Short mmCIF file of C-alpha atoms and ligand atoms in Angstrom, two decimals:
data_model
loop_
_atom_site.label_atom_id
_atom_site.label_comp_id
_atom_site.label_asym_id
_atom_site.label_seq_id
_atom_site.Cartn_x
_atom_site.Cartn_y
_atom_site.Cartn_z
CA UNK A 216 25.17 -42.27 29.31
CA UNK A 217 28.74 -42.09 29.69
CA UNK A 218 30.83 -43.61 26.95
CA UNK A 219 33.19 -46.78 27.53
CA UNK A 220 36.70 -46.56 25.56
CA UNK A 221 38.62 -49.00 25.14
CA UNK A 222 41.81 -47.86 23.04
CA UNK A 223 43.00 -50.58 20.46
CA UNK A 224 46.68 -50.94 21.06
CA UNK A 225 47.09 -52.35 17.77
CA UNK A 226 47.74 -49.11 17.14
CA UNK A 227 50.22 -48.48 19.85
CA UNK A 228 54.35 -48.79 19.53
CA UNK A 229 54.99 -52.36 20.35
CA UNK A 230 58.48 -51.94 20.88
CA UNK A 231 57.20 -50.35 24.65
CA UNK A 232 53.70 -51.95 24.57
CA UNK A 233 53.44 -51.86 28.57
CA UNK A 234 54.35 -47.83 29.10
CA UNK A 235 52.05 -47.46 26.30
CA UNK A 236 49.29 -49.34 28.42
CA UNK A 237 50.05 -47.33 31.36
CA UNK A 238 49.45 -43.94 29.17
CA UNK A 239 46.11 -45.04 27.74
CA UNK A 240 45.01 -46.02 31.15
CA UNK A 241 46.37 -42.62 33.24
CA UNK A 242 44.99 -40.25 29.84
CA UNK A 243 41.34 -42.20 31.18
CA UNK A 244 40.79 -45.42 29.17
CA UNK A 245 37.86 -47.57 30.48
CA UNK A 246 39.14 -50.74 28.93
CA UNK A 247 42.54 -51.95 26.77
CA UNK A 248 41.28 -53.56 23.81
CA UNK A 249 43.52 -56.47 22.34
CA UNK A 250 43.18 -57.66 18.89
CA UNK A 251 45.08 -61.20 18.75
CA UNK A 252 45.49 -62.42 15.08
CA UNK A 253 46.19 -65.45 13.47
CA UNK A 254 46.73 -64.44 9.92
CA UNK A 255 44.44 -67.42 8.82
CA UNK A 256 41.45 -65.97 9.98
CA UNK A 257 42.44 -62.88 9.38
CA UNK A 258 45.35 -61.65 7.09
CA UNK A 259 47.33 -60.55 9.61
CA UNK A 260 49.49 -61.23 12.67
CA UNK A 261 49.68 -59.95 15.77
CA UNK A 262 50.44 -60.95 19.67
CA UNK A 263 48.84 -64.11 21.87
CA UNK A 264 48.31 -64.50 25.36
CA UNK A 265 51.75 -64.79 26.29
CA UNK A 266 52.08 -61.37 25.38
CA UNK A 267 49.40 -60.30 27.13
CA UNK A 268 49.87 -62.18 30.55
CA UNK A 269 53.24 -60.00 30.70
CA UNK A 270 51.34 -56.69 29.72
CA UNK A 271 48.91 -57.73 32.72
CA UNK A 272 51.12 -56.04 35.45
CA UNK A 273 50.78 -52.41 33.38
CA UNK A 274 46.76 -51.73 34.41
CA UNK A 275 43.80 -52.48 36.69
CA UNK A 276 41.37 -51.78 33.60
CA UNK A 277 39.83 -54.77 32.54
CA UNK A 278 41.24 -56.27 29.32
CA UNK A 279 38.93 -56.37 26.23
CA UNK A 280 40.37 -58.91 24.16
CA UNK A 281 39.02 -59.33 20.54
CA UNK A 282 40.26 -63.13 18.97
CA UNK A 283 40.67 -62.79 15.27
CA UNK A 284 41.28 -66.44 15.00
CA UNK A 285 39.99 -69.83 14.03
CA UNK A 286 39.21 -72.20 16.18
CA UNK A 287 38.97 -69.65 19.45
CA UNK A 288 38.12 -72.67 21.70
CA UNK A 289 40.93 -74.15 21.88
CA UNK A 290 42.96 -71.23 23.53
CA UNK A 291 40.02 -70.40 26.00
CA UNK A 292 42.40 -71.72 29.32
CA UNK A 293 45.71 -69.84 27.60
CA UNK A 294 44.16 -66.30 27.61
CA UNK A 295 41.55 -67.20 30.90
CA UNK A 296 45.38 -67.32 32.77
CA UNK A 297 46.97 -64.24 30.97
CA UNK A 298 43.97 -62.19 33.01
CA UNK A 299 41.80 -61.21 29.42
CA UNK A 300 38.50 -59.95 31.48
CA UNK A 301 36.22 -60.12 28.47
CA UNK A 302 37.26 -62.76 25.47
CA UNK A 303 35.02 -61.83 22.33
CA UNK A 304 35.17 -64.40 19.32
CA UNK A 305 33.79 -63.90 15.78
CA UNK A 306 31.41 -66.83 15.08
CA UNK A 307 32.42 -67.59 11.43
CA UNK A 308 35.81 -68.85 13.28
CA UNK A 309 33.82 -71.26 15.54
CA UNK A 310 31.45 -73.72 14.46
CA UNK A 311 29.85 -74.18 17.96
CA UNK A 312 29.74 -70.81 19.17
CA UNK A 313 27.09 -71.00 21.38
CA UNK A 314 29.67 -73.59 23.14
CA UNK A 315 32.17 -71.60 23.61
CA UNK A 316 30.78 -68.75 24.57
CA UNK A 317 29.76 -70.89 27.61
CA UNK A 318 32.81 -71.90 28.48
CA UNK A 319 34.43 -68.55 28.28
CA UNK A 320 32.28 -67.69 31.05
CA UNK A 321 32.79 -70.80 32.76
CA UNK A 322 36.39 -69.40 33.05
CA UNK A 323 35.50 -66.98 34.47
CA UNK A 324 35.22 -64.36 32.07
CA UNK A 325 32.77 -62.12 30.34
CA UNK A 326 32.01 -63.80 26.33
CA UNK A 327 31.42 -61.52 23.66
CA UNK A 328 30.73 -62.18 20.05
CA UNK A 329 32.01 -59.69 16.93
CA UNK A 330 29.70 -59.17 14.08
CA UNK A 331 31.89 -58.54 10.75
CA UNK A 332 30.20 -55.97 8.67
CA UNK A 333 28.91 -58.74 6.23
CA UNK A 334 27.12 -61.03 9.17
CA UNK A 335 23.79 -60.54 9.94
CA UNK A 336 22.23 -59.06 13.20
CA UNK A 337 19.99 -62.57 13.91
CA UNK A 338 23.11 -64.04 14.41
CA UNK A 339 22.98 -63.08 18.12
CA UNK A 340 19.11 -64.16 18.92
CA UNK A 341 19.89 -67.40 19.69
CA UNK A 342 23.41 -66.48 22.33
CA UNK A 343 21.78 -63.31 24.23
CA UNK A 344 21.71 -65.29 27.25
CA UNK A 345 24.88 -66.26 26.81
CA UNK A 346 26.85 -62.56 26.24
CA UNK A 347 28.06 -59.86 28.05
CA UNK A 348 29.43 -58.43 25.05
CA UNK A 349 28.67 -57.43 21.52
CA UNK A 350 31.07 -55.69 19.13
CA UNK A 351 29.58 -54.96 15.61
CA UNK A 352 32.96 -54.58 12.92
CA UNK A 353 32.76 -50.89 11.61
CA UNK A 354 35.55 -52.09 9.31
CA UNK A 355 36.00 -55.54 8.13
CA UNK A 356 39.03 -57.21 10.62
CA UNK A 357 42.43 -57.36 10.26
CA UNK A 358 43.76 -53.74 10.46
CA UNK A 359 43.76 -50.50 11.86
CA UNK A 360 43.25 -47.25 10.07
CA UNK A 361 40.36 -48.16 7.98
CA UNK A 362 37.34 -45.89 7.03
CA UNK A 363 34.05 -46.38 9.29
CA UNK A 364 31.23 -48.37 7.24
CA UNK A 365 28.18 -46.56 7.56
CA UNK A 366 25.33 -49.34 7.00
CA UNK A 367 26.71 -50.46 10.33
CA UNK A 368 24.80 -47.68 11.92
CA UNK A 369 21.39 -49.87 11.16
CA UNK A 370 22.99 -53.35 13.20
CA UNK A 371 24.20 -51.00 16.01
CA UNK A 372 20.57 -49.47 16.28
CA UNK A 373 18.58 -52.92 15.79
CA UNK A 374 21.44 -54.44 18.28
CA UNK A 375 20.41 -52.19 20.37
CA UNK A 376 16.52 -53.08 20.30
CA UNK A 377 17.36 -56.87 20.48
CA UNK A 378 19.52 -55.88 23.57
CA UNK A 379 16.55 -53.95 25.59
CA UNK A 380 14.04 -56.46 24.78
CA UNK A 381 16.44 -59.43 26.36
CA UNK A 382 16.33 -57.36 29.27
CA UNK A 383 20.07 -58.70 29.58
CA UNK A 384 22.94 -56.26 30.31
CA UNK A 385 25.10 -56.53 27.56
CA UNK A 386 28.07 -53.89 26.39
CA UNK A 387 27.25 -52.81 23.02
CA UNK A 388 30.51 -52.17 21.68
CA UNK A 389 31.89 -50.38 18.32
CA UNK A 390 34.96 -51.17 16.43
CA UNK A 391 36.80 -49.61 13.00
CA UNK A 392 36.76 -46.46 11.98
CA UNK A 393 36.25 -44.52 14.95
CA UNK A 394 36.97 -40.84 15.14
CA UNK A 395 35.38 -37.98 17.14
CA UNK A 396 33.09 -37.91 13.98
CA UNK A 397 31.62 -40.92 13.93
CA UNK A 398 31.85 -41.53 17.70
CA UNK A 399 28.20 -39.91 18.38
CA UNK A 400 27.00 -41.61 15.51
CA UNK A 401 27.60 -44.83 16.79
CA UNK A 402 26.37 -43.60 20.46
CA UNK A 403 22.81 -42.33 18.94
CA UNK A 404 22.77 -45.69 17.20
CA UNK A 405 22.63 -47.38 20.79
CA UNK A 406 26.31 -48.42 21.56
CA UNK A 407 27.20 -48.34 25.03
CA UNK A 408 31.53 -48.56 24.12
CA UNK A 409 33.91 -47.05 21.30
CA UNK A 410 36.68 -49.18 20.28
CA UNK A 411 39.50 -46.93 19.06
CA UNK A 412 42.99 -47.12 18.03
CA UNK A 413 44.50 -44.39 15.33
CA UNK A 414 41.77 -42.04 16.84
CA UNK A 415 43.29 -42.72 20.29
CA UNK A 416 47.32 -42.99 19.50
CA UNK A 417 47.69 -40.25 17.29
CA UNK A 418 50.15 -37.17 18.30
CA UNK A 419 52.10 -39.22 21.07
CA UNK A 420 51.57 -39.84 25.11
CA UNK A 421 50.98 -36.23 25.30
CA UNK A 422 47.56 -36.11 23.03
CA UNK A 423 46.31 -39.66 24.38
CA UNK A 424 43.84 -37.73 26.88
CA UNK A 425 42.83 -35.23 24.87
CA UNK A 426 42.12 -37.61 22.01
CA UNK A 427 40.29 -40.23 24.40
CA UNK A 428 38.66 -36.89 25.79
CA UNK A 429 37.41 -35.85 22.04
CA UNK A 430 35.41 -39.49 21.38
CA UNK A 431 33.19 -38.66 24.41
CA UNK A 432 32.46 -35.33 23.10
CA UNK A 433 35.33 -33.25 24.64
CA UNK A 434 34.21 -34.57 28.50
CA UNK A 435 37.17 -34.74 30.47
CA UNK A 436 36.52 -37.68 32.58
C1 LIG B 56 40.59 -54.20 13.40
C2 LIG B 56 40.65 -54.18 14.90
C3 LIG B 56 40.45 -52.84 15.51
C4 LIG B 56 41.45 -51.80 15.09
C5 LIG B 56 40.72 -50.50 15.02
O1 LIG B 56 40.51 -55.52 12.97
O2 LIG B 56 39.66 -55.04 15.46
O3 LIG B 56 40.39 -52.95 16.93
O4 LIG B 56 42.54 -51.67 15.97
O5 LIG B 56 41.59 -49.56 14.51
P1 LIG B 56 41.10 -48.10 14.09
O6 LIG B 56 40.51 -47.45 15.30
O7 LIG B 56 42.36 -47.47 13.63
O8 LIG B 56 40.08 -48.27 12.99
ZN1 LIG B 57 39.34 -55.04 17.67
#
């Protein structure tokens, strides 16, 4: 099956964020992932939803937002307006998860949960009915650049069991550490979409297609 990519632009040039998001999506992005930070959660800052309700007017592709933040509840309205299509929490951040995963839907858009390297795969067998998304951290959060964590490979492939026995349709999505080397990795493990950010922005506007083109496997598409 064909790959989703969804290019982190935390490793874009934020001084022209939105001609950056028009690049991505014209060299053949599926998806603009946004990782929003807190530096509580995670030990580092980054944008919020104001930031991305303005960036909303550079692409049609639906808006993969990944909340590196505590408390993610409480913002649920604030990014439902900026236009995030899918809103993806990490559950150590929320102490009712299954909650808010609920209402994220309830506002009308798609709920994911993040697995950080150290957190179990059981964690989801209680929320599969609840999920349209689940992105298992190659890397633990906070920063792009990092090297892919192998033992991941085991939660993407027993994710992926988990996800055909639900019968649900759930994107199984990858994060950290994602190169045209560990892409198919991933993929054979069972994920369905490659988060990527160096692996995408490196080189300039000019490679962005070419380097999008190189996760699925050189197909230009
Ligand atoms: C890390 C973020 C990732 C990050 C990936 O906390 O969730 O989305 O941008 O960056 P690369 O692809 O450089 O590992
Ligand atoms: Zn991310």
């Amino acid at each position: 099956m064909r790959p989703l990519i969804s290019p982190s632009i935390l490793s874009a040039d934020f001084a022209c964020l939105g001609a950056e998001i028009e690049a991505i999506d014209a060299a053949g992005a599926d998806m603009i992932h946004m990782d929003v930070m807190d530096g509580h959660y995670v030990p580092n800052l980054t944008f919020g939803a104001p930031v991305i309700k303005k960036l909303r007017a550079c692409s049609q592709k639906p808006f993969d937002v990944h909340l590196m933040i505590s408390n993610p509840a409480q913002y649920i309205h604030a990014f439902a307006e900026a236009g995030a299509d899918y809103l993806t929490i990490h559950p150590e951040a929320d102490p009712h998860a299954h909650r808010t995963l609920q209402a994220i839907r309830q506002a009308g858009m798609k709920a994911g949960i993040a697995l950080n390297p150290s957190t179990p795969t059981d964690h989801v067998d209680y929320l599969l009915d609840t999920l349209d998304l689940i992105l298992v951290m190659s890397v633990n959060p906070g920063f792009g650049g990092q090297s892919f964590i192998h033992n991941q490979l085991q939660k993407i492939s027993d994710l992926r069991d988990r996800i055909e026995a639900s019968g649900q349709d759930i994107i199984l999505e990858v994060d950290g550490g994602v190169t045209p080397e560990t892409a198919p990795l991933a993929l054979s493990a069972g994920a369905t979409s490659l988060v990527a950010g160096t692996a995408v922005f490196k080189g300039g506007k000019s490679a962005y297609a070419d380097n999008i083109a190189a996760l699925r496997g050189g197909l230009k598409v």
